[in-house]
Amino acid sequence: MSGLLQHINFPGEEIPWLRDMRCRAAAAFASAGVPTAKVEAWKYTKPRGLNTNDFVVSLPSSQLTKVKPKLPFEAYTIYFENGIFNPALSNLPQGVEVLPLIEALMFRPEIRPLVNAETDFAAYPFAALNTAYLNEGVFIRIDSRVELKKKLAIIYHTDAAGRNLLCNLHNLVILEEGASAELVEYYCYDGELKSRYLTNVVNEFYLRRGAFLHHYKVQNEAFKAAHIALNLVDVAKDGGYCAFCLQKGADIARNETRVRLKDEGASAEVDAVYVMNGWATLDTTTDIEHLAPCTVSHQLVKGVVGGNAKGVFQGKIHIAPGAVRTEGTQLHKALLLTDAAEVDVKPELEIFADDVKCSHGAASGELDEEQLFYMRSRGIGEGEARQLLIDAYLDDAISKIEDENIARWITLEAK
Amino acid sequence: MNKITEIADESGDKYKYGFVTDIEAETVPKGLNADIIRLISAKKGEPEWLLDWRLKAFEFWQGMTEPTWAKLKYDKIDYQDLYYYSAPKQKKAPKSLAEVDKNLLETYDKLGIPLKEQEALAGVVAVDAVFDSVSVATTYRAKLAEKGVIFCSISEAVREHPDLVRRYLGSVVPYTDNFFACLNSAVFTDGSFVYIPKGVRCPMELSTYFRINARNTGQFERTLIIADEDSYVSYLEGCTAPQRDENQLHAAIVEIVVLQNAEVKYSTVQNWYPGDKDGKGGVYNFVTKRAACRGNDSKVSWTQVETGSAVTWKYPSCILQGDRSVGEFYSVAVTNNYQQADTGTKMIHLGRDTTSKIISKGISAGFSNQTYRGLVKIGPGAVNARNYSQCDSLLIGQNCGSHTVPYIENRNKTAKIEHEATTSKISDEQLFYCQSRGIGEEEAVSLIVNGFCKEVMQHLPMEFAIEAAKLINISLEGSVG
């Protein structure tokens, strides 16, 4: 992939700060390269093939499609097509700042320090790659005490023109004091897309005092795609981050979430489900850092693995020295449907304070024969009975979503 | 000159095994190279094949790098600044216990390890005593021989049972396994050898007692236990070292082979010198322990109480090859002051219907850091494998750390794996409850800690359990309030 690091004259090269950061990131990626299984963080998820295939960095083109995927709920939309922002198809909310990230960085120097503020490029090689080509993505700022009435959906759509594309997207979202919003991310593709591409997203969320963000994500990339997402969340006093991610597409995918609970009363709920078949590897990685006393986090991840697929979960709860009266829980469960399915799990507790309540649990197994038998004996066909059991298994996690519309949508997508 | 020197207890530490035995020792020159290995091998009168094996291991080791993945911080070890062989000088090899140097007997007496066979309590345990690099005495050999049980030092086994040793040595932990195991394979000096013949239930508990005495000496012992079909043995291991300011290196290997329907129970109370309250000195304990359940219906159980060592790096493992084989791991690890422990287990399920159970209890106090690191791996052929793991940590004080890193790899859908981990502190309510009933704070803590560890302690042989409970309390003394 090193051949990729060609120099592209993206906007903003004349700003020394931006040029330097891109260069630093490019150098970091060049020296680290695509991680191999020897890198502990990528022990189970091998970004196979990413070295050899020649990806092409996505650039704006004049050909824009007119159709866009529909969401079964009302929402403002921000639309990316083959990694490029398409304002014509977007429907932006009023009274909220939404503009392309690159413009925001050029004209709003005060937000610059927020970009990659705490990202160690050596530890996150894909974030380095992302920053080396920092250009696409949006900047969203929701003012103090503003509550977005409708959901804000970002749709990333890839079609046949997306062959071999490397889409680097970087979003910066700020919720000012007391603001609240529901953000939906939907990664989808055109039915005919059978080629490889790499979506490499970095989301940075800053939740100021008392701000609350719901973050729903559905990853349904084309079956040969690679999807690497890094969500960096910074939660201030009494703020809350509540995330739910469904992964079902792509050949290789990681959804990584790092939450920093920085002040008292900050909380995080990071739930996910993954449903997989074929030869895919889907990875859910979390890193919840409790940096202040009285912070709370909960995680529930459930997976259903079929075919020759491999499910990966790596979850870390870190309690910093002095972060007392904290609570961190984590539970991962996986269902293996076939003989060739595999699941690799690495939960991790790292605790430096004594007055804490932390726990994690992990379990994996197959469908319960007795439950199947029970349903079969009542005249339910085997296929249907299995599907019912799988649905019920996932519903455990999906039912935690408060919003009915979203829960229904995710249930449908998970089938 | 021949006497046991007491070291003044200046720092107020409670390590009661910190004395040094002043005994003339025979050492090889400092440093590590092929000649030193030849010298060690020659001193032990080893056959050609073993020397070759050592040299191959040494060559391989030179190409290896020390692992850094563990959550441990310690000064770099200078492997050239160590003595690799130190043996108490004895005029000639003792033929019976009566001929063993009086000083050595006295040392073991002082450690509470009876080498005199007639002693009442000792009647149930046969002991192999290893002092620095060599085994100085093995008790009850005649009685064991009646049953066909071989219990001797590994050096003797190399001479007297070369076929057995050659067949099994390195078959569970090959020299290429890891950095410290490879070093051990090149320079191991002694250790115990146990062979339980077919159908024999070992009539008494076997035990090895390791003692580091000499300064700047690495201890590299190697234990090999073979349980033939339908046999059973319970094996105990204890260890202590003098209190010294510099760190001592201990890199041991334990290999266990369990054949069809046999069972081995291996218990350890590890009480190497942990360093003083400022973290000075102490033993670096890098140990590779592994059991292979080769036969169907075989069983291995590891029980460990880890209270000593400045740095512990130890993952007793079970390879469950035979169908229906069982692996168990019960562990209590206590760290205080500046101790660091990165310990856990690996359960590798390969056979059908294999089961494993992991119960790990970690207690951190003072400025110590402790990590449970474990692996449960279910191979594609391990149909109906079952694992249950529970890792609980207890924190005492604001400055210690407790970490849990279990790896779970499942490649068989019929496997059932459950893992639970919790971390908490001794709750104020529990303390208050005890104190309101007139139990002092220290005593209350000890009560709660004992309750916390109970599940593991009950798997220890009785005398060991009492000793271990005392040790835990001593290790935690002064950590409250």
mmCIF file of C-alpha atoms in Angstrom, chain A residues 48-347:
data_model
loop_
_atom_site.group_PDB
_atom_site.id
_atom_site.type_symbol
_atom_site.label_atom_id
_atom_site.label_comp_id
_atom_site.label_asym_id
_atom_site.label_seq_id
_atom_site.Cartn_x
_atom_site.Cartn_y
_atom_site.Cartn_z
ATOM 1 C CA ARG A 48 -5.382 -9.125 4.293
ATOM 2 C CA GLY A 49 -4.895 -8.048 0.758
ATOM 3 C CA LEU A 50 -4.728 -4.386 1.579
ATOM 4 C CA ASN A 51 -1.017 -4.377 0.843
ATOM 5 C CA THR A 52 -1.145 -5.720 -2.598
ATOM 6 C CA ASN A 53 -4.190 -4.171 -4.129
ATOM 7 C CA ASP A 54 -3.787 -0.842 -5.655
ATOM 8 C CA PHE A 55 -6.387 1.464 -4.303
ATOM 9 C CA VAL A 56 -6.979 4.868 -5.765
ATOM 10 C CA VAL A 57 -7.743 7.812 -3.535
ATOM 11 C CA SER A 58 -11.264 9.008 -4.235
ATOM 12 C CA LEU A 59 -11.445 12.386 -5.929
ATOM 13 C CA PRO A 60 -14.437 14.532 -6.813
ATOM 14 C CA SER A 61 -15.900 13.762 -10.191
ATOM 15 C CA SER A 62 -18.561 15.497 -12.193
ATOM 16 C CA GLN A 63 -20.689 12.384 -12.535
ATOM 17 C CA LEU A 64 -23.086 12.265 -9.680
ATOM 18 C CA THR A 65 -25.948 9.860 -9.314
ATOM 19 C CA LYS A 66 -29.457 11.018 -8.853
ATOM 20 C CA VAL A 67 -30.778 8.141 -6.784
ATOM 21 C CA LYS A 68 -30.065 7.850 -3.169
ATOM 22 C CA PRO A 69 -30.895 5.118 -0.683
ATOM 23 C CA LYS A 70 -33.932 5.770 1.437
ATOM 24 C CA LEU A 71 -34.102 5.508 5.173
ATOM 25 C CA PRO A 72 -37.335 4.333 6.792
ATOM 26 C CA PHE A 73 -37.512 7.349 9.098
ATOM 27 C CA GLU A 74 -37.436 11.087 8.805
ATOM 28 C CA ALA A 75 -34.012 12.628 8.848
ATOM 29 C CA TYR A 76 -31.789 15.408 7.665
ATOM 30 C CA THR A 77 -29.234 13.854 5.378
ATOM 31 C CA ILE A 78 -25.627 14.349 4.485
ATOM 32 C CA TYR A 79 -24.769 12.338 1.448
ATOM 33 C CA PHE A 80 -21.417 10.959 0.401
ATOM 34 C CA GLU A 81 -21.082 9.229 -2.908
ATOM 35 C CA ASN A 82 -18.001 7.115 -3.501
ATOM 36 C CA GLY A 83 -16.355 8.980 -0.684
ATOM 37 C CA ILE A 84 -17.225 12.467 -1.962
ATOM 38 C CA PHE A 85 -19.700 14.873 -0.388
ATOM 39 C CA ASN A 86 -22.717 15.516 -2.620
ATOM 40 C CA PRO A 87 -24.481 18.664 -1.426
ATOM 41 C CA ALA A 88 -27.150 18.403 -4.089
ATOM 42 C CA LEU A 89 -28.583 15.250 -2.572
ATOM 43 C CA SER A 90 -28.129 16.388 1.003
ATOM 44 C CA ASN A 91 -30.798 17.944 3.112
ATOM 45 C CA LEU A 92 -29.174 19.971 5.827
ATOM 46 C CA PRO A 93 -30.793 21.114 9.042
ATOM 47 C CA GLN A 94 -31.357 24.768 9.812
ATOM 48 C CA GLY A 95 -29.674 26.477 12.724
ATOM 49 C CA VAL A 96 -26.910 23.933 12.889
ATOM 50 C CA GLU A 97 -23.491 24.439 11.454
ATOM 51 C CA VAL A 98 -22.788 21.787 8.846
ATOM 52 C CA LEU A 99 -20.022 22.353 6.343
ATOM 53 C CA PRO A 100 -17.311 20.359 4.642
ATOM 54 C CA LEU A 101 -14.546 19.725 7.126
ATOM 55 C CA ILE A 102 -11.899 21.172 4.883
ATOM 56 C CA GLU A 103 -13.706 24.496 4.656
ATOM 57 C CA ALA A 104 -14.185 24.575 8.394
ATOM 58 C CA LEU A 105 -10.464 23.934 8.918
ATOM 59 C CA MET A 106 -9.504 26.644 6.449
ATOM 60 C CA PHE A 107 -11.762 29.361 7.787
ATOM 61 C CA ARG A 108 -12.240 28.419 11.442
ATOM 62 C CA PRO A 109 -8.721 28.117 12.848
ATOM 63 C CA GLU A 110 -10.124 27.730 16.382
ATOM 64 C CA ILE A 111 -11.348 24.208 15.652
ATOM 65 C CA ARG A 112 -8.036 22.993 14.297
ATOM 66 C CA PRO A 113 -6.687 21.791 17.657
ATOM 67 C CA LEU A 114 -9.634 19.416 17.892
ATOM 68 C CA VAL A 115 -8.561 17.396 14.879
ATOM 69 C CA ASN A 116 -6.504 14.369 15.905
ATOM 70 C CA ALA A 117 -6.049 16.047 19.266
ATOM 71 C CA GLU A 118 -5.238 12.799 21.023
ATOM 72 C CA THR A 119 -4.536 10.419 18.191
ATOM 73 C CA ASP A 120 -1.241 8.629 18.284
ATOM 74 C CA PHE A 121 -0.597 7.884 14.626
ATOM 75 C CA ALA A 122 1.777 5.076 15.514
ATOM 76 C CA ALA A 123 -1.006 3.268 17.365
ATOM 77 C CA TYR A 124 -3.660 3.947 14.733
ATOM 78 C CA PRO A 125 -2.069 3.418 11.319
ATOM 79 C CA PHE A 126 -5.374 3.768 9.488
ATOM 80 C CA ALA A 127 -6.041 7.089 11.199
ATOM 81 C CA ALA A 128 -2.616 8.140 9.939
ATOM 82 C CA LEU A 129 -3.570 7.081 6.427
ATOM 83 C CA ASN A 130 -6.839 8.963 6.833
ATOM 84 C CA THR A 131 -5.087 12.134 7.923
ATOM 85 C CA ALA A 132 -2.465 11.920 5.196
ATOM 86 C CA TYR A 133 -5.366 12.491 2.783
ATOM 87 C CA LEU A 134 -7.430 14.670 5.089
ATOM 88 C CA ASN A 135 -9.980 16.410 2.903
ATOM 89 C CA GLU A 136 -13.416 14.798 2.780
ATOM 90 C CA GLY A 137 -15.844 14.738 5.665
ATOM 91 C CA VAL A 138 -18.102 17.125 7.464
ATOM 92 C CA PHE A 139 -17.900 19.492 10.374
ATOM 93 C CA ILE A 140 -21.039 19.608 12.477
ATOM 94 C CA ARG A 141 -21.552 21.915 15.419
ATOM 95 C CA ILE A 142 -24.719 21.951 17.434
ATOM 96 C CA ASP A 143 -25.104 24.973 19.608
ATOM 97 C CA SER A 144 -25.692 25.068 23.342
ATOM 98 C CA ARG A 145 -28.990 23.660 24.460
ATOM 99 C CA VAL A 146 -30.093 22.984 20.901
ATOM 100 C CA GLU A 147 -31.939 19.771 20.411
ATOM 101 C CA LEU A 148 -32.069 18.482 16.853
ATOM 102 C CA LYS A 149 -35.682 17.728 16.080
ATOM 103 C CA LYS A 150 -35.013 15.187 13.387
ATOM 104 C CA LYS A 151 -32.257 12.616 13.181
ATOM 105 C CA LEU A 152 -29.176 13.594 11.263
ATOM 106 C CA ALA A 153 -28.175 10.839 8.882
ATOM 107 C CA ILE A 154 -24.893 10.537 7.062
ATOM 108 C CA ILE A 155 -25.218 8.175 4.108
ATOM 109 C CA TYR A 156 -22.099 6.748 2.523
ATOM 110 C CA HIS A 157 -23.030 5.183 -0.744
ATOM 111 C CA THR A 158 -20.671 3.366 -3.065
ATOM 112 C CA ASP A 159 -21.575 2.307 -6.573
ATOM 113 C CA ALA A 160 -19.878 0.690 -9.524
ATOM 114 C CA ALA A 161 -17.677 3.764 -9.966
ATOM 115 C CA GLY A 162 -16.251 3.018 -6.526
ATOM 116 C CA ARG A 163 -14.007 0.209 -7.777
ATOM 117 C CA ASN A 164 -10.657 0.095 -5.978
ATOM 118 C CA LEU A 165 -11.352 3.390 -4.295
ATOM 119 C CA LEU A 166 -9.804 4.429 -1.047
ATOM 120 C CA CYS A 167 -12.361 6.678 0.633
ATOM 121 C CA ASN A 168 -10.895 8.623 3.504
ATOM 122 C CA LEU A 169 -13.546 10.392 5.497
ATOM 123 C CA HIS A 170 -13.054 12.488 8.565
ATOM 124 C CA ASN A 171 -15.993 13.931 10.471
ATOM 125 C CA LEU A 172 -15.774 16.333 13.352
ATOM 126 C CA VAL A 173 -18.882 16.720 15.469
ATOM 127 C CA ILE A 174 -19.202 19.138 18.369
ATOM 128 C CA LEU A 175 -22.185 19.160 20.690
ATOM 129 C CA GLU A 176 -21.976 22.265 22.809
ATOM 130 C CA GLU A 177 -23.214 22.439 26.394
ATOM 131 C CA GLY A 178 -26.549 20.759 26.888
ATOM 132 C CA ALA A 179 -27.021 20.051 23.183
ATOM 133 C CA SER A 180 -28.411 16.763 22.031
ATOM 134 C CA ALA A 181 -28.639 14.964 18.730
ATOM 135 C CA GLU A 182 -29.245 11.642 17.083
ATOM 136 C CA LEU A 183 -26.703 10.786 14.432
ATOM 137 C CA VAL A 184 -27.207 7.922 12.031
ATOM 138 C CA GLU A 185 -24.431 6.557 9.860
ATOM 139 C CA TYR A 186 -25.444 4.313 7.010
ATOM 140 C CA TYR A 187 -22.847 2.625 4.826
ATOM 141 C CA CYS A 188 -24.405 1.036 1.766
ATOM 142 C CA TYR A 189 -23.642 0.137 -1.820
ATOM 143 C CA ASP A 190 -25.244 -0.337 -5.165
ATOM 144 C CA GLY A 191 -26.507 -3.874 -5.737
ATOM 145 C CA GLU A 192 -24.111 -4.516 -8.612
ATOM 146 C CA LEU A 193 -20.898 -3.598 -6.852
ATOM 147 C CA LYS A 194 -18.625 -6.629 -6.776
ATOM 148 C CA SER A 195 -15.225 -4.998 -6.592
ATOM 149 C CA ARG A 196 -12.959 -4.095 -3.790
ATOM 150 C CA TYR A 197 -12.763 -0.697 -2.120
ATOM 151 C CA LEU A 198 -11.664 0.593 1.243
ATOM 152 C CA THR A 199 -13.703 2.908 3.394
ATOM 153 C CA ASN A 200 -11.489 4.466 6.027
ATOM 154 C CA VAL A 201 -13.452 6.690 8.385
ATOM 155 C CA VAL A 202 -12.458 8.669 11.438
ATOM 156 C CA ASN A 203 -15.204 10.283 13.500
ATOM 157 C CA GLU A 204 -14.329 12.698 16.250
ATOM 158 C CA PHE A 205 -17.098 13.546 18.652
ATOM 159 C CA TYR A 206 -16.753 16.248 21.277
ATOM 160 C CA LEU A 207 -19.583 16.209 23.773
ATOM 161 C CA ARG A 208 -19.431 19.260 25.992
ATOM 162 C CA ARG A 209 -20.908 19.532 29.428
ATOM 163 C CA GLY A 210 -24.286 17.830 29.641
ATOM 164 C CA ALA A 211 -24.414 17.121 25.899
ATOM 165 C CA PHE A 212 -25.900 13.868 24.711
ATOM 166 C CA LEU A 213 -25.293 12.032 21.465
ATOM 167 C CA HIS A 214 -27.060 8.979 20.135
ATOM 168 C CA HIS A 215 -24.934 7.386 17.452
ATOM 169 C CA TYR A 216 -26.454 4.641 15.319
ATOM 170 C CA LYS A 217 -24.454 2.949 12.650
ATOM 171 C CA VAL A 218 -25.299 0.335 10.064
ATOM 172 C CA GLN A 219 -22.346 -1.023 8.160
ATOM 173 C CA ASN A 220 -23.576 -2.767 5.053
ATOM 174 C CA GLU A 221 -20.690 -2.417 2.627
ATOM 175 C CA ALA A 222 -20.331 -4.545 -0.507
ATOM 176 C CA PHE A 223 -19.090 -8.047 0.169
ATOM 177 C CA LYS A 224 -15.581 -7.482 -1.122
ATOM 178 C CA ALA A 225 -15.122 -4.137 0.586
ATOM 179 C CA ALA A 226 -12.896 -3.292 3.490
ATOM 180 C CA HIS A 227 -14.238 -0.977 6.139
ATOM 181 C CA ILE A 228 -12.115 0.556 8.860
ATOM 182 C CA ALA A 229 -13.812 2.980 11.198
ATOM 183 C CA LEU A 230 -12.416 4.758 14.216
ATOM 184 C CA ASN A 231 -14.791 6.652 16.494
ATOM 185 C CA LEU A 232 -13.056 8.938 18.961
ATOM 186 C CA VAL A 233 -15.403 10.241 21.572
ATOM 187 C CA ASP A 234 -14.617 12.823 24.197
ATOM 188 C CA VAL A 235 -17.258 13.202 26.905
ATOM 189 C CA ALA A 236 -17.247 16.114 29.356
ATOM 190 C CA LYS A 237 -18.997 16.431 32.697
ATOM 191 C CA ASP A 238 -22.468 14.873 32.750
ATOM 192 C CA GLY A 239 -22.299 14.232 29.027
ATOM 193 C CA GLY A 240 -23.464 10.986 27.509
ATOM 194 C CA TYR A 241 -22.584 8.952 24.451
ATOM 195 C CA CYS A 242 -24.906 6.164 23.433
ATOM 196 C CA ALA A 243 -23.891 4.097 20.438
ATOM 197 C CA PHE A 244 -25.296 1.153 18.590
ATOM 198 C CA CYS A 245 -23.570 -0.407 15.624
ATOM 199 C CA LEU A 246 -24.766 -3.160 13.322
ATOM 200 C CA GLN A 247 -22.118 -4.679 11.098
ATOM 201 C CA LYS A 248 -23.102 -7.095 8.382
ATOM 202 C CA GLY A 249 -21.282 -6.172 5.199
ATOM 203 C CA ALA A 250 -17.704 -6.045 3.929
ATOM 204 C CA ASP A 251 -15.058 -8.703 3.612
ATOM 205 C CA ILE A 252 -13.021 -7.235 6.381
ATOM 206 C CA ALA A 253 -14.241 -4.594 8.760
ATOM 207 C CA ARG A 254 -13.406 -3.028 12.047
ATOM 208 C CA ASN A 255 -15.536 -0.640 14.009
ATOM 209 C CA GLU A 256 -13.358 0.753 16.733
ATOM 210 C CA THR A 257 -14.690 3.060 19.404
ATOM 211 C CA ARG A 258 -12.560 4.869 21.917
ATOM 212 C CA VAL A 259 -14.464 6.806 24.508
ATOM 213 C CA ARG A 260 -12.822 9.100 27.000
ATOM 214 C CA LEU A 261 -14.999 9.875 29.973
ATOM 215 C CA LYS A 262 -13.219 12.971 31.092
ATOM 216 C CA ASP A 263 -15.200 14.355 33.958
ATOM 217 C CA GLU A 264 -17.593 13.325 36.674
ATOM 218 C CA GLY A 265 -20.973 12.109 35.578
ATOM 219 C CA ALA A 266 -19.879 11.267 32.031
ATOM 220 C CA SER A 267 -21.346 8.064 30.699
ATOM 221 C CA ALA A 268 -21.129 5.792 27.694
ATOM 222 C CA GLU A 269 -23.214 2.981 26.348
ATOM 223 C CA VAL A 270 -21.529 1.171 23.498
ATOM 224 C CA ASP A 271 -23.585 -1.679 22.087
ATOM 225 C CA ALA A 272 -23.175 -3.601 18.885
ATOM 226 C CA VAL A 273 -24.342 -6.603 16.948
ATOM 227 C CA TYR A 274 -22.726 -8.336 14.026
ATOM 228 C CA VAL A 275 -24.224 -10.823 11.618
ATOM 229 C CA MET A 276 -21.960 -12.550 9.185
ATOM 230 C CA ASN A 277 -21.544 -15.188 6.533
ATOM 231 C CA GLY A 278 -19.133 -16.098 3.755
ATOM 232 C CA TRP A 279 -15.470 -15.510 4.433
ATOM 233 C CA ALA A 280 -15.777 -12.185 6.185
ATOM 234 C CA THR A 281 -13.935 -10.985 9.264
ATOM 235 C CA LEU A 282 -15.903 -8.448 11.264
ATOM 236 C CA ASP A 283 -14.269 -6.806 14.210
ATOM 237 C CA THR A 284 -15.707 -4.750 17.038
ATOM 238 C CA THR A 285 -13.080 -3.048 19.128
ATOM 239 C CA THR A 286 -13.763 -0.774 22.055
ATOM 240 C CA ASP A 287 -11.587 1.136 24.454
ATOM 241 C CA ILE A 288 -13.481 2.885 27.215
ATOM 242 C CA GLU A 289 -11.300 5.118 29.339
ATOM 243 C CA HIS A 290 -12.660 6.179 32.678
ATOM 244 C CA LEU A 291 -10.502 9.188 33.442
ATOM 245 C CA ALA A 292 -12.565 10.766 36.221
ATOM 246 C CA PRO A 293 -14.501 9.607 39.270
ATOM 247 C CA CYS A 294 -18.183 8.692 39.044
ATOM 248 C CA THR A 295 -18.172 7.730 35.387
ATOM 249 C CA VAL A 296 -20.208 4.869 34.013
ATOM 250 C CA SER A 297 -19.940 2.676 30.938
ATOM 251 C CA HIS A 298 -21.852 -0.323 29.655
ATOM 252 C CA GLN A 299 -21.202 -2.507 26.663
ATOM 253 C CA LEU A 300 -23.217 -5.306 25.157
ATOM 254 C CA VAL A 301 -22.042 -6.960 21.961
ATOM 255 C CA LYS A 302 -23.741 -9.904 20.328
ATOM 256 C CA GLY A 303 -22.722 -11.705 17.189
ATOM 257 C CA VAL A 304 -24.012 -14.414 14.904
ATOM 258 C CA VAL A 305 -21.331 -16.070 12.816
ATOM 259 C CA GLY A 306 -22.045 -18.401 9.913
ATOM 260 C CA GLY A 307 -20.250 -19.665 6.809
ATOM 261 C CA ASN A 308 -16.482 -19.530 7.082
ATOM 262 C CA ALA A 309 -16.637 -16.184 8.785
ATOM 263 C CA LYS A 310 -14.747 -14.937 11.774
ATOM 264 C CA GLY A 311 -16.103 -12.624 14.425
ATOM 265 C CA VAL A 312 -13.701 -10.608 16.521
ATOM 266 C CA PHE A 313 -14.360 -8.659 19.659
ATOM 267 C CA GLN A 314 -11.728 -6.745 21.573
ATOM 268 C CA GLY A 315 -13.011 -4.663 24.399
ATOM 269 C CA LYS A 316 -11.069 -2.716 26.930
ATOM 270 C CA ILE A 317 -12.147 -0.921 30.062
ATOM 271 C CA HIS A 318 -9.497 1.334 31.505
ATOM 272 C CA ILE A 319 -9.869 2.941 34.909
ATOM 273 C CA ALA A 320 -7.313 5.666 35.514
ATOM 274 C CA PRO A 321 -5.712 6.219 38.927
ATOM 275 C CA GLY A 322 -8.105 8.184 41.094
ATOM 276 C CA ALA A 323 -11.163 7.431 38.956
ATOM 277 C CA VAL A 324 -13.063 6.030 41.901
ATOM 278 C CA ARG A 325 -16.745 5.191 42.218
ATOM 279 C CA THR A 326 -16.771 4.216 38.573
ATOM 280 C CA GLU A 327 -18.693 1.433 36.999
ATOM 281 C CA GLY A 328 -17.754 -0.410 33.846
ATOM 282 C CA THR A 329 -19.482 -3.473 32.509
ATOM 283 C CA GLN A 330 -19.028 -5.430 29.350
ATOM 284 C CA LEU A 331 -20.645 -8.496 27.888
ATOM 285 C CA HIS A 332 -19.905 -10.243 24.626
ATOM 286 C CA LYS A 333 -21.829 -13.219 23.320
ATOM 287 C CA ALA A 334 -21.461 -15.023 20.057
ATOM 288 C CA LEU A 335 -23.470 -17.668 18.326
ATOM 289 C CA LEU A 336 -21.636 -20.002 15.954
ATOM 290 C CA LEU A 337 -23.840 -21.458 13.235
ATOM 291 C CA THR A 338 -21.460 -23.552 11.157
ATOM 292 C CA ASP A 339 -18.486 -25.835 11.605
ATOM 293 C CA ALA A 340 -16.119 -23.426 9.923
ATOM 294 C CA ALA A 341 -17.220 -20.335 11.837
ATOM 295 C CA GLU A 342 -14.775 -18.830 14.293
ATOM 296 C CA VAL A 343 -14.924 -16.252 17.019
ATOM 297 C CA ASP A 344 -11.982 -14.626 18.756
ATOM 298 C CA VAL A 345 -12.501 -12.555 21.837
ATOM 299 C CA LYS A 346 -10.174 -10.450 23.880
ATOM 300 C CA PRO A 347 -11.816 -8.518 26.675
#
